[in-house]
Short mmCIF file of C-alpha atoms in Angstrom, two decimals:
data_model
loop_
_atom_site.label_atom_id
_atom_site.label_comp_id
_atom_site.label_asym_id
_atom_site.label_seq_id
_atom_site.Cartn_x
_atom_site.Cartn_y
_atom_site.Cartn_z
CA UNK A 102 0.17 8.94 -45.85
CA UNK A 103 2.30 10.49 -42.45
CA UNK A 104 5.84 10.81 -42.76
CA UNK A 105 7.42 9.33 -39.29
CA UNK A 106 10.73 8.14 -38.44
CA UNK A 107 9.10 5.51 -35.48
CA UNK A 108 9.02 1.98 -36.29
CA UNK A 109 6.02 0.56 -36.36
CA UNK A 110 6.52 -2.13 -33.95
CA UNK A 111 7.09 0.44 -31.09
CA UNK A 112 4.35 2.45 -32.47
CA UNK A 113 2.45 -0.65 -31.92
CA UNK A 114 4.08 -1.37 -28.15
CA UNK A 115 2.83 1.64 -26.29
CA UNK A 116 -0.41 1.72 -27.96
CA UNK A 117 -0.90 -1.13 -26.66
CA UNK A 118 0.02 -0.15 -23.53
CA UNK A 119 -1.67 2.82 -23.65
CA UNK A 120 -5.32 0.61 -24.24
CA UNK A 121 -4.22 -1.56 -21.18
CA UNK A 122 -3.50 1.25 -19.24
CA UNK A 123 -6.71 3.66 -20.34
CA UNK A 124 -8.74 0.34 -19.74
CA UNK A 125 -7.31 -1.11 -16.45
CA UNK A 126 -8.52 3.21 -15.01
CA UNK A 127 -12.08 2.78 -16.66
CA UNK A 128 -12.14 -0.89 -14.98
CA UNK A 129 -11.47 0.37 -11.56
CA UNK A 130 -14.75 2.35 -11.54
CA UNK A 131 -16.28 -1.25 -10.77
CA UNK A 132 -14.18 -1.39 -8.08
CA UNK A 133 -15.85 -0.28 -5.23
CA UNK A 134 -19.48 -0.62 -6.71
CA UNK A 135 -18.85 -4.92 -6.74
CA UNK A 136 -16.65 -4.72 -3.80
CA UNK A 137 -13.82 -6.48 -5.81
CA UNK A 138 -10.39 -4.92 -5.27
CA UNK A 139 -8.87 -3.07 -7.91
CA UNK A 140 -5.87 -5.24 -8.23
CA UNK A 141 -7.50 -8.31 -9.78
CA UNK A 142 -9.01 -5.73 -11.70
CA UNK A 143 -6.24 -5.06 -12.59
CA UNK A 144 -4.81 -9.17 -13.36
CA UNK A 145 -8.06 -10.05 -14.98
CA UNK A 146 -7.90 -6.91 -18.17
CA UNK A 147 -3.88 -8.83 -17.79
CA UNK A 148 -4.84 -12.28 -18.26
CA UNK A 149 -8.17 -11.23 -21.17
CA UNK A 150 -4.55 -9.49 -22.96
CA UNK A 151 -1.99 -11.70 -22.96
CA UNK A 152 -1.93 -15.35 -25.47
CA UNK A 153 -5.55 -17.12 -24.38
CA UNK A 154 -7.87 -14.10 -23.59
CA UNK A 155 -8.64 -11.62 -26.81
CA UNK A 156 -5.46 -9.80 -27.21
CA UNK A 157 -3.18 -12.99 -28.56
CA UNK A 158 0.42 -11.24 -26.62
CA UNK A 159 1.85 -14.67 -26.21
CA UNK A 160 4.97 -12.96 -22.61
CA UNK A 161 6.83 -15.37 -20.70
CA UNK A 162 9.77 -13.74 -19.43
CA UNK A 163 9.45 -13.94 -15.95
CA UNK A 164 13.11 -12.17 -15.20
CA UNK A 165 11.29 -9.04 -17.20
CA UNK A 166 8.22 -9.52 -14.94
CA UNK A 167 10.25 -10.31 -11.92
CA UNK A 168 12.11 -6.72 -12.18
CA UNK A 169 9.18 -4.55 -12.97
CA UNK A 170 7.67 -5.63 -10.19
CA UNK A 171 10.86 -5.08 -7.69
CA UNK A 172 10.40 -1.74 -8.92
CA UNK A 173 6.95 -0.99 -8.72
CA UNK A 174 6.98 -2.48 -5.39
CA UNK A 175 10.11 0.05 -4.02
CA UNK A 176 8.05 2.30 -5.35
CA UNK A 177 4.62 1.60 -3.63
CA UNK A 178 6.43 1.34 -0.41
CA UNK A 179 8.03 4.81 -0.14
CA UNK A 180 4.43 6.18 -1.17
CA UNK A 181 3.27 4.15 1.55
CA UNK A 182 5.83 5.70 3.69
CA UNK A 183 5.75 9.32 3.02
CA UNK A 184 1.26 9.09 3.77
CA UNK A 185 2.55 7.60 7.03
CA UNK A 186 1.77 10.07 9.79
CA UNK A 187 4.19 9.49 12.92
CA UNK A 188 1.57 9.58 16.15
CA UNK A 189 -0.18 6.46 13.56
CA UNK A 190 3.23 4.24 14.40
CA UNK A 191 2.99 4.83 17.50
CA UNK A 192 -0.18 3.95 18.33
CA UNK A 193 0.06 0.42 16.08
CA UNK A 194 3.59 -0.14 15.19
CA UNK A 195 3.85 -2.51 17.96
CA UNK A 196 1.09 -4.79 17.29
CA UNK A 197 1.87 -4.37 13.23
CA UNK A 198 5.40 -5.97 13.75
CA UNK A 199 4.35 -8.47 15.91
CA UNK A 200 2.14 -9.12 13.05
CA UNK A 201 4.26 -8.28 10.06
CA UNK A 202 6.98 -10.94 11.80
CA UNK A 203 5.53 -13.99 13.70
CA UNK A 204 2.31 -13.67 11.67
CA UNK A 205 3.78 -13.80 9.07
CA UNK A 206 5.64 -17.29 9.77
CA UNK A 207 2.75 -18.92 11.67
CA UNK A 208 0.98 -18.22 8.11
CA UNK A 209 3.61 -19.60 6.29
CA UNK A 210 3.46 -22.43 8.72
CA UNK A 211 0.32 -23.58 9.29
CA UNK A 212 -0.36 -22.68 4.49
CA UNK A 213 2.97 -25.35 4.14
CA UNK A 214 1.70 -27.75 7.61
CA UNK A 215 -2.67 -27.85 5.60
CA UNK A 216 -0.69 -27.66 1.71
CA UNK A 217 1.31 -31.22 3.29
CA UNK A 218 -1.22 -32.78 5.17
CA UNK A 219 -4.69 -32.16 2.73
CA UNK A 220 -2.76 -31.81 -1.49
CA UNK A 221 0.34 -34.24 -0.27
CA UNK A 222 2.92 -31.20 -0.84
CA UNK A 223 7.04 -32.22 0.36
CA UNK A 224 7.12 -30.18 3.53
CA UNK A 225 9.74 -28.06 1.15
CA UNK A 226 7.60 -27.28 -1.48
CA UNK A 227 4.72 -26.92 1.24
CA UNK A 228 5.95 -24.33 3.15
CA UNK A 229 7.96 -21.85 0.17
CA UNK A 230 4.02 -22.12 -0.86
CA UNK A 231 2.45 -21.04 2.35
CA UNK A 232 5.63 -17.96 2.59
CA UNK A 233 4.95 -16.30 -0.66
CA UNK A 234 1.26 -16.20 0.17
CA UNK A 235 2.37 -14.63 4.39
CA UNK A 236 2.22 -11.00 2.95
CA UNK A 237 -0.84 -8.61 2.76
CA UNK A 238 -1.31 -5.67 1.20
CA UNK A 239 -3.54 -3.33 3.02
CA UNK A 240 -3.82 -0.95 -0.30
CA UNK A 241 -6.16 -3.78 -1.51
CA UNK A 242 -9.07 -3.92 1.33
CA UNK A 243 -8.64 0.35 1.27
CA UNK A 244 -9.74 0.72 -2.81
CA UNK A 245 -12.38 -1.18 -1.95
CA UNK A 246 -13.33 0.82 1.30
CA UNK A 247 -13.07 3.76 -0.70
CA UNK A 248 -15.21 3.04 -3.22
CA UNK A 249 -17.94 2.28 -0.91
CA UNK A 250 -18.07 4.35 1.43
CA UNK A 251 -16.29 3.67 3.98
CA UNK A 252 -13.91 4.24 6.00
CA UNK A 253 -12.09 2.23 9.48
CA UNK A 254 -11.76 2.90 12.17
CA UNK A 255 -7.91 4.54 13.27
CA UNK A 256 -6.17 1.66 15.31
CA UNK A 257 -7.41 -1.37 13.34
CA UNK A 258 -6.87 0.84 9.63
CA UNK A 259 -3.47 1.47 11.21
CA UNK A 260 -2.49 -1.90 12.44
CA UNK A 261 -2.96 -3.32 8.69
CA UNK A 262 -1.42 -0.08 6.94
CA UNK A 263 1.50 -0.43 8.55
CA UNK A 264 1.55 -4.62 8.86
CA UNK A 265 1.46 -4.93 4.97
CA UNK A 266 4.35 -2.08 4.76
CA UNK A 267 6.26 -4.60 7.32
CA UNK A 268 5.39 -7.99 6.35
CA UNK A 269 6.41 -7.48 2.48
CA UNK A 270 10.56 -8.18 4.53
CA UNK A 271 10.23 -11.05 6.17
CA UNK A 272 7.88 -13.47 3.13
CA UNK A 273 10.82 -12.58 1.29
CA UNK A 274 13.49 -13.39 3.17
CA UNK A 275 11.61 -16.81 4.13
CA UNK A 276 10.82 -16.96 0.19
CA UNK A 277 14.30 -17.10 -1.04
CA UNK A 278 15.82 -18.82 1.63
CA UNK A 279 13.07 -22.56 0.91
CA UNK A 280 13.50 -21.78 -3.19
CA UNK A 281 17.06 -21.53 -2.60
CA UNK A 282 16.31 -24.89 -0.06
CA UNK A 283 13.67 -26.31 -2.74
CA UNK A 284 17.10 -25.47 -5.72
CA UNK A 285 18.99 -27.03 -4.32
CA UNK A 286 18.06 -30.28 -1.72
CA UNK A 287 19.58 -28.61 0.97
CA UNK A 288 17.98 -29.01 4.29
CA UNK A 289 17.22 -25.27 6.05
CA UNK A 290 19.15 -24.98 8.85
CA UNK A 291 19.85 -22.30 11.54
CA UNK A 292 21.46 -19.53 8.73
CA UNK A 293 18.45 -18.91 6.95
CA UNK A 294 16.94 -17.45 10.76
CA UNK A 295 20.04 -15.69 11.07
CA UNK A 296 19.81 -14.23 7.93
CA UNK A 297 16.23 -12.94 8.63
CA UNK A 298 17.37 -10.71 11.55
CA UNK A 299 20.34 -9.76 10.03
CA UNK A 300 18.11 -8.37 6.62
CA UNK A 301 15.50 -6.73 9.28
CA UNK A 302 18.60 -5.19 11.30
CA UNK A 303 20.72 -3.83 8.52
CA UNK A 304 17.90 -3.05 6.54
CA UNK A 305 15.94 -0.75 9.45
CA UNK A 306 19.37 0.92 10.96
CA UNK A 307 20.16 1.69 6.82
CA UNK A 308 16.68 2.64 6.85
CA UNK A 309 16.42 5.37 9.29
CA UNK A 310 19.87 6.66 8.66
CA UNK A 311 19.48 7.46 5.16
CA UNK A 312 16.08 8.91 6.11
CA UNK A 313 18.23 10.95 8.68
CA UNK A 314 20.34 11.86 5.71
CA UNK A 315 17.66 12.54 3.21
CA UNK A 316 15.70 14.98 5.43
CA UNK A 317 19.11 17.11 5.70
CA UNK A 318 19.56 16.87 2.35
CA UNK A 319 15.93 17.64 1.01
CA UNK A 320 15.88 20.95 3.74
CA UNK A 321 18.93 22.60 2.84
CA UNK A 322 18.91 21.16 -1.32
CA UNK A 323 17.70 24.84 -3.29
CA UNK A 324 16.40 24.21 -6.45
CA UNK A 325 15.37 26.31 -9.28
CA UNK A 326 13.13 24.24 -11.01
CA UNK A 327 10.14 22.41 -8.98
CA UNK A 328 9.49 19.34 -11.60
CA UNK A 329 13.44 18.77 -9.75
CA UNK A 330 12.33 18.22 -6.55
CA UNK A 331 10.70 14.93 -7.30
CA UNK A 332 13.39 12.86 -9.50
CA UNK A 333 15.10 13.84 -6.43
CA UNK A 334 12.72 11.30 -4.49
CA UNK A 335 12.28 9.07 -6.78
CA UNK A 336 16.68 8.53 -7.12
CA UNK A 337 16.19 8.96 -3.55
CA UNK A 338 13.94 5.68 -3.09
CA UNK A 339 15.86 3.20 -5.55
CA UNK A 340 19.16 4.37 -3.27
CA UNK A 341 17.49 3.30 0.06
CA UNK A 342 16.40 -0.26 -1.82
CA UNK A 343 19.43 -0.72 -3.37
CA UNK A 344 21.90 -0.29 -0.85
CA UNK A 345 20.65 -2.29 1.65
CA UNK A 346 20.37 -4.63 -0.95
CA UNK A 347 23.57 -4.72 -1.57
CA UNK A 348 24.85 -4.58 2.01
CA UNK A 349 22.93 -7.92 2.88
CA UNK A 350 19.88 -5.89 4.18
CA UNK A 351 16.01 -5.29 3.57
CA UNK A 352 15.77 -2.91 0.66
CA UNK A 353 11.96 -3.02 1.60
CA UNK A 354 12.16 -2.09 5.16
CA UNK A 355 14.63 0.30 4.68
CA UNK A 356 12.36 2.09 1.52
CA UNK A 357 9.54 2.14 3.66
CA UNK A 358 11.31 3.80 6.66
CA UNK A 359 12.87 6.07 4.31
CA UNK A 360 9.56 6.88 2.91
CA UNK A 361 8.05 7.82 6.55
CA UNK A 362 10.90 10.29 7.51
CA UNK A 363 10.11 12.47 4.64
CA UNK A 364 6.64 12.22 5.01
CA UNK A 365 7.08 13.31 8.32
CA UNK A 366 9.43 16.38 8.00
CA UNK A 367 8.74 19.90 6.22
CA UNK A 368 10.68 19.82 3.52
CA UNK A 369 10.18 22.00 -0.56
CA UNK A 370 7.00 21.35 -2.52
CA UNK A 371 5.52 18.73 -0.45
CA UNK A 372 2.23 18.82 -2.00
CA UNK A 373 3.62 17.85 -5.31
CA UNK A 374 5.67 15.65 -3.92
CA UNK A 375 2.51 14.13 -2.42
CA UNK A 376 1.28 14.23 -6.02
CA UNK A 377 4.40 12.71 -8.49
CA UNK A 378 4.40 9.45 -5.88
CA UNK A 379 0.55 8.75 -5.69
CA UNK A 380 0.96 9.12 -9.35
CA UNK A 381 3.90 6.75 -9.61
CA UNK A 382 2.70 4.29 -6.80
CA UNK A 383 -0.67 4.18 -8.77
CA UNK A 384 0.85 3.34 -12.47
CA UNK A 385 3.16 0.87 -10.83
CA UNK A 386 0.91 -0.74 -9.45
CA UNK A 387 -1.44 -1.24 -12.69
CA UNK A 388 1.98 -1.78 -15.24
CA UNK A 389 3.35 -4.26 -12.26
CA UNK A 390 -0.81 -6.12 -11.58
CA UNK A 391 -1.07 -6.24 -15.53
CA UNK A 392 2.22 -7.89 -16.94
CA UNK A 393 2.09 -10.64 -13.63
CA UNK A 394 -1.58 -11.18 -15.43
CA UNK A 395 0.00 -11.63 -19.05
CA UNK A 396 2.58 -14.17 -17.76
CA UNK A 397 -1.08 -16.06 -16.16
CA UNK A 398 -2.22 -19.19 -19.26
CA UNK A 399 -5.63 -20.34 -17.59
CA UNK A 400 -5.51 -22.55 -19.35
CA UNK A 401 -2.88 -23.86 -16.83
CA UNK A 402 -5.35 -22.61 -14.43
CA UNK A 403 -7.66 -25.44 -14.07
CA UNK A 404 -5.11 -27.70 -13.29
CA UNK A 405 -4.11 -26.34 -9.74
CA UNK A 406 -7.83 -25.37 -9.69
CA UNK A 407 -9.19 -27.64 -6.71
CA UNK A 408 -5.41 -27.34 -5.01
CA UNK A 409 -5.45 -23.41 -5.59
CA UNK A 410 -9.57 -23.75 -4.28
CA UNK A 411 -8.52 -25.09 -1.81
CA UNK A 412 -5.71 -23.56 -0.04
CA UNK A 413 -6.86 -20.45 -0.82
CA UNK A 414 -9.96 -21.03 1.33
CA UNK A 415 -7.72 -22.62 4.16
CA UNK A 416 -5.98 -19.22 3.69
CA UNK A 417 -8.69 -17.33 4.36
CA UNK A 418 -10.40 -19.51 7.23
CA UNK A 419 -8.17 -20.27 9.11
CA UNK A 420 -4.61 -19.67 8.32
CA UNK A 421 -4.64 -16.10 8.81
CA UNK A 422 -7.80 -15.39 11.35
CA UNK A 423 -5.29 -18.02 13.75
CA UNK A 424 -2.58 -16.40 12.86
CA UNK A 425 -3.77 -12.70 13.50
CA UNK A 426 -6.17 -14.05 17.14
CA UNK A 427 -1.94 -15.78 18.16
CA UNK A 428 -0.33 -12.25 17.92
CA UNK A 429 -3.05 -9.64 18.98
CA UNK A 430 -3.62 -11.17 21.76
CA UNK A 431 -1.16 -9.92 24.08
CA UNK A 432 -2.59 -6.11 23.07
CA UNK A 433 -5.53 -7.18 24.29
CA UNK A 434 -7.94 -5.97 20.95
CA UNK A 435 -10.96 -6.10 20.92
CA UNK A 436 -13.12 -9.39 19.72
CA UNK A 437 -14.50 -7.66 17.13
CA UNK A 438 -11.11 -5.51 15.15
CA UNK A 439 -9.54 -9.49 15.90
CA UNK A 440 -11.97 -11.07 13.22
CA UNK A 441 -11.30 -8.25 11.49
CA UNK A 442 -8.34 -8.11 10.90
CA UNK A 443 -7.90 -11.30 10.50
CA UNK A 444 -10.96 -11.31 7.79
CA UNK A 445 -9.09 -8.86 5.76
CA UNK A 446 -6.04 -9.69 5.10
CA UNK A 447 -5.78 -9.16 1.18
CA UNK A 448 -3.51 -10.37 -1.16
CA UNK A 449 -1.77 -7.94 -3.92
CA UNK A 450 0.80 -8.27 -6.42
CA UNK A 451 3.38 -9.19 -3.83
CA UNK A 452 2.48 -13.26 -3.45
CA UNK A 453 2.48 -13.36 -7.27
CA UNK A 454 6.19 -11.50 -7.73
CA UNK A 455 7.10 -14.07 -4.79
CA UNK A 456 6.37 -16.88 -6.59
CA UNK A 457 8.81 -15.86 -9.32
CA UNK A 458 11.75 -16.11 -7.61
CA UNK A 459 11.54 -20.01 -8.17
CA UNK A 460 10.72 -20.00 -11.54
CA UNK A 461 13.04 -17.83 -11.59
CA UNK A 462 15.43 -19.96 -9.59
CA UNK A 463 14.29 -23.42 -11.83
CA UNK A 464 12.91 -25.48 -8.81
CA UNK A 465 11.42 -28.80 -9.17
CA UNK A 466 7.12 -28.05 -9.30
CA UNK A 467 8.32 -24.10 -9.73
CA UNK A 468 5.27 -23.37 -12.28
CA UNK A 469 2.65 -25.30 -11.07
CA UNK A 470 3.67 -23.26 -7.26
CA UNK A 471 3.40 -19.77 -10.14
CA UNK A 472 -0.59 -20.68 -11.05
CA UNK A 473 -1.59 -21.59 -7.72
CA UNK A 474 -0.67 -18.77 -5.92
CA UNK A 475 -1.94 -16.46 -8.84
CA UNK A 476 -5.05 -18.90 -7.64
CA UNK A 477 -4.71 -18.31 -4.41
CA UNK A 478 -5.18 -13.97 -4.68
CA UNK A 479 -7.96 -14.57 -6.94
CA UNK A 480 -9.80 -16.14 -4.07
CA UNK A 481 -8.68 -14.30 -1.39
CA UNK A 482 -9.53 -10.64 -3.26
CA UNK A 483 -13.39 -12.05 -4.30
CA UNK A 484 -13.75 -14.14 -0.67
CA UNK A 485 -12.86 -11.78 1.91
CA UNK A 486 -12.90 -9.01 -0.63
CA UNK A 487 -16.52 -8.43 -1.76
CA UNK A 488 -17.34 -8.68 1.82
CA UNK A 489 -15.20 -5.90 3.41
CA UNK A 490 -17.90 -3.60 3.64
CA UNK A 491 -20.59 -5.59 4.70
CA UNK A 492 -18.07 -7.07 7.59
CA UNK A 493 -16.86 -3.16 8.69
CA UNK A 494 -20.62 -2.22 9.31
CA UNK A 495 -21.57 -5.35 10.76
CA UNK A 496 -18.32 -4.92 13.61
CA UNK A 497 -19.45 -1.47 14.19
CA UNK A 498 -15.41 -0.52 12.08
CA UNK A 499 -16.64 1.81 10.10
CA UNK A 500 -15.57 5.26 11.13
CA UNK A 501 -17.37 8.65 10.89
CA UNK A 502 -15.41 10.91 8.52
CA UNK A 503 -16.48 13.14 6.66
CA UNK A 504 -16.69 14.23 3.16
CA UNK A 505 -13.42 16.05 2.03
CA UNK A 506 -14.73 19.48 1.11
CA UNK A 507 -15.33 20.01 -2.74
CA UNK A 508 -12.16 21.77 -3.66
CA UNK A 509 -8.85 21.82 -2.35
CA UNK A 510 -6.61 25.18 -1.25
CA UNK A 511 -3.37 24.03 -0.39
CA UNK A 512 0.21 26.07 -1.51
CA UNK A 513 3.19 24.49 -2.98
CA UNK A 514 6.08 26.53 -2.45
CA UNK A 515 9.61 24.97 -3.38
CA UNK A 516 10.52 27.51 -0.27
CA UNK A 517 10.92 26.36 3.48
CA UNK A 518 8.02 28.90 4.54
CA UNK A 519 6.91 30.36 8.03
CA UNK A 520 3.01 29.65 7.44
CA UNK A 521 1.67 26.71 7.08
CA UNK A 522 -2.73 26.06 5.49
CA UNK A 523 -4.61 24.37 7.80
CA UNK A 524 -7.74 22.14 7.29
CA UNK A 525 -10.64 22.04 9.50
CA UNK A 526 -14.36 20.72 9.64
CA UNK A 527 -16.72 22.25 10.98
CA UNK A 528 -19.14 19.88 13.45
CA UNK A 529 -22.03 20.70 15.75
CA UNK A 530 -19.44 20.45 18.75
CA UNK A 531 -17.18 22.59 17.16
CA UNK A 532 -16.34 26.67 19.09
CA UNK A 533 -16.49 27.78 16.56
CA UNK A 534 -20.05 26.83 14.71
CA UNK A 535 -22.80 29.33 14.60
CA UNK A 536 -20.21 31.55 15.58
CA UNK A 537 -19.16 35.19 13.26
CA UNK A 538 -16.12 34.70 11.97
CA UNK A 539 -15.70 38.71 13.53
CA UNK A 540 -15.84 37.47 17.01
CA UNK A 541 -13.79 34.98 16.33
CA UNK A 542 -10.27 35.44 19.06
CA UNK A 543 -7.93 34.58 16.02
CA UNK A 544 -4.11 34.51 16.88
CA UNK A 545 -2.36 37.98 15.41
CA UNK A 546 -0.85 37.04 11.65
CA UNK A 547 -3.89 34.16 11.26
CA UNK A 548 -6.47 34.15 8.55
CA UNK A 549 -9.59 32.05 7.32
CA UNK A 550 -8.73 32.24 3.87
CA UNK A 551 -11.39 30.26 2.47
CA UNK A 552 -14.43 28.63 3.22
CA UNK A 553 -15.87 25.26 1.57
CA UNK A 554 -19.64 24.84 1.52
CA UNK A 555 -21.29 22.58 -0.22
CA UNK A 556 -21.10 23.17 -4.49
CA UNK A 557 -19.85 26.82 -3.20
CA UNK A 558 -16.42 28.45 -2.68
CA UNK A 559 -17.17 30.96 -0.20
CA UNK A 560 -14.56 34.60 0.97
CA UNK A 561 -14.90 34.13 4.78
CA UNK A 562 -15.81 38.03 6.48
CA UNK A 563 -16.55 39.81 9.21
CA UNK A 564 -19.97 38.63 8.99
CA UNK A 565 -19.72 34.88 7.79
CA UNK A 566 -21.65 32.55 9.84
CA UNK A 567 -19.39 28.54 10.15
CA UNK A 568 -21.74 25.96 9.84
CA UNK A 569 -22.08 23.09 10.96
CA UNK A 570 -20.81 20.44 7.81
CA UNK A 571 -18.03 23.98 6.22
CA UNK A 572 -14.77 23.01 5.22
CA UNK A 573 -12.58 25.85 6.02
CA UNK A 574 -9.53 26.46 5.42
CA UNK A 575 -6.41 28.33 8.02
CA UNK A 576 -3.74 29.93 7.06
CA UNK A 577 -1.09 30.73 10.69
CA UNK A 578 1.90 29.65 11.36
CA UNK A 579 2.83 26.33 14.05
CA UNK A 580 2.81 28.46 17.81
CA UNK A 581 -0.66 29.34 16.63
CA UNK A 582 -2.18 25.94 15.78
CA UNK A 583 -2.63 24.89 19.96
CA UNK A 584 -5.32 27.75 19.27
CA UNK A 585 -6.66 26.63 16.26
CA UNK A 586 -7.22 23.58 16.88
CA UNK A 587 -9.54 24.84 19.97
CA UNK A 588 -11.39 26.93 18.01
CA UNK A 589 -12.21 24.80 14.85
CA UNK A 590 -11.13 21.31 16.08
CA UNK A 591 -8.77 19.02 14.79
CA UNK A 592 -7.43 19.33 11.61
CA UNK A 593 -8.67 17.19 8.46
CA UNK A 594 -5.24 15.44 8.05
CA UNK A 595 -4.39 14.34 11.13
#
């Protein structure tokens, strides 16, 4: 018998957690094949492990789920900000901001009206339910598209992504205010609107200030151990949520802005930081959906199936599309883009986490609201979610993006270097297509470092002829990039 000091319950818990994580990752491969958002698969694993499934785990700790979900959302939003380029923000900020504020309120109001007039909910309960399901999750859309090998045209994709990063604060504010109203029995007043404005202004202001401060810190900070840089950025992410929240601002908005500020700055060990936070975001997403799945008892879903199915259809076919049309009309979006934006506003973990608010406040009917919200998220993911690839092609919104190279060349440094490595895709219109490397007017100090041609890795030499379909990695300085872009075209990460 092996000697161990590890108590059996802890070892068992770790084994169960490891098994659930592994199953979730393995099942994620089915997302692209069946057109199902990966979040629903994680939820399904959690439900199967719960007390009504073969796993038999009895879990009813809403407080733990809320805290875990909050931390997970902080890490997911921070990672989303790190990967949001400023150029994309400039092109889509206004429509995304309107969708994230006016669109959230409009969706909540339309869903509340449907819950009240069709299913007989009281006005406060109905509006609370609408507020909970009013925020979107662009990651659910992009996971389905990536699994199908499709890419969205930039304007639509950027609008969806920015909207999902910006709309959580408004949904949280509405849910918090209406939960207090339902629990206390006092009607909502103008204080809810004032609180919404204050939280958004304080969150945005502190987010900008902390983002600029974090940029200065990371540019000057020199650590001997590269692994400590991700620890510092993790600390900044947690701080950028906690401090604004304590000061009555929107921590979710602040952490997203700080992520954008850091993601668009040349900082030490940038490549490593992006990879670590991408992994943390995926781990957060898996853990969050697993725990939320454990909270659900399928037998209780049957009791609210009619309300959940009906409101899920109202959200997909009426509330979301109508809210999007009202918000995007002033921006002269083409009709097809408005239809698409309205149809693929998939819901993720945020509504389920928000549904724990009334449960923790012991508000009347809170358990039914939680189960209905869960049902709506599943219906919304299955119906619009399964049609995302088909609708993308049908509306002509699939972007012609080349397949990524089979090998990636990167510079990972804990120092700020003067040069940088850029990746270019060569198509038929590229100036270098069919040309020899020796004949190109390369800037002094620049060099072609690696050529990826299908499954081959080639060292570029003077007689190397560039062909359409090649991926080439070029080293150069910042002042050389305009000439390199004239030769090779836009960089692959732009």
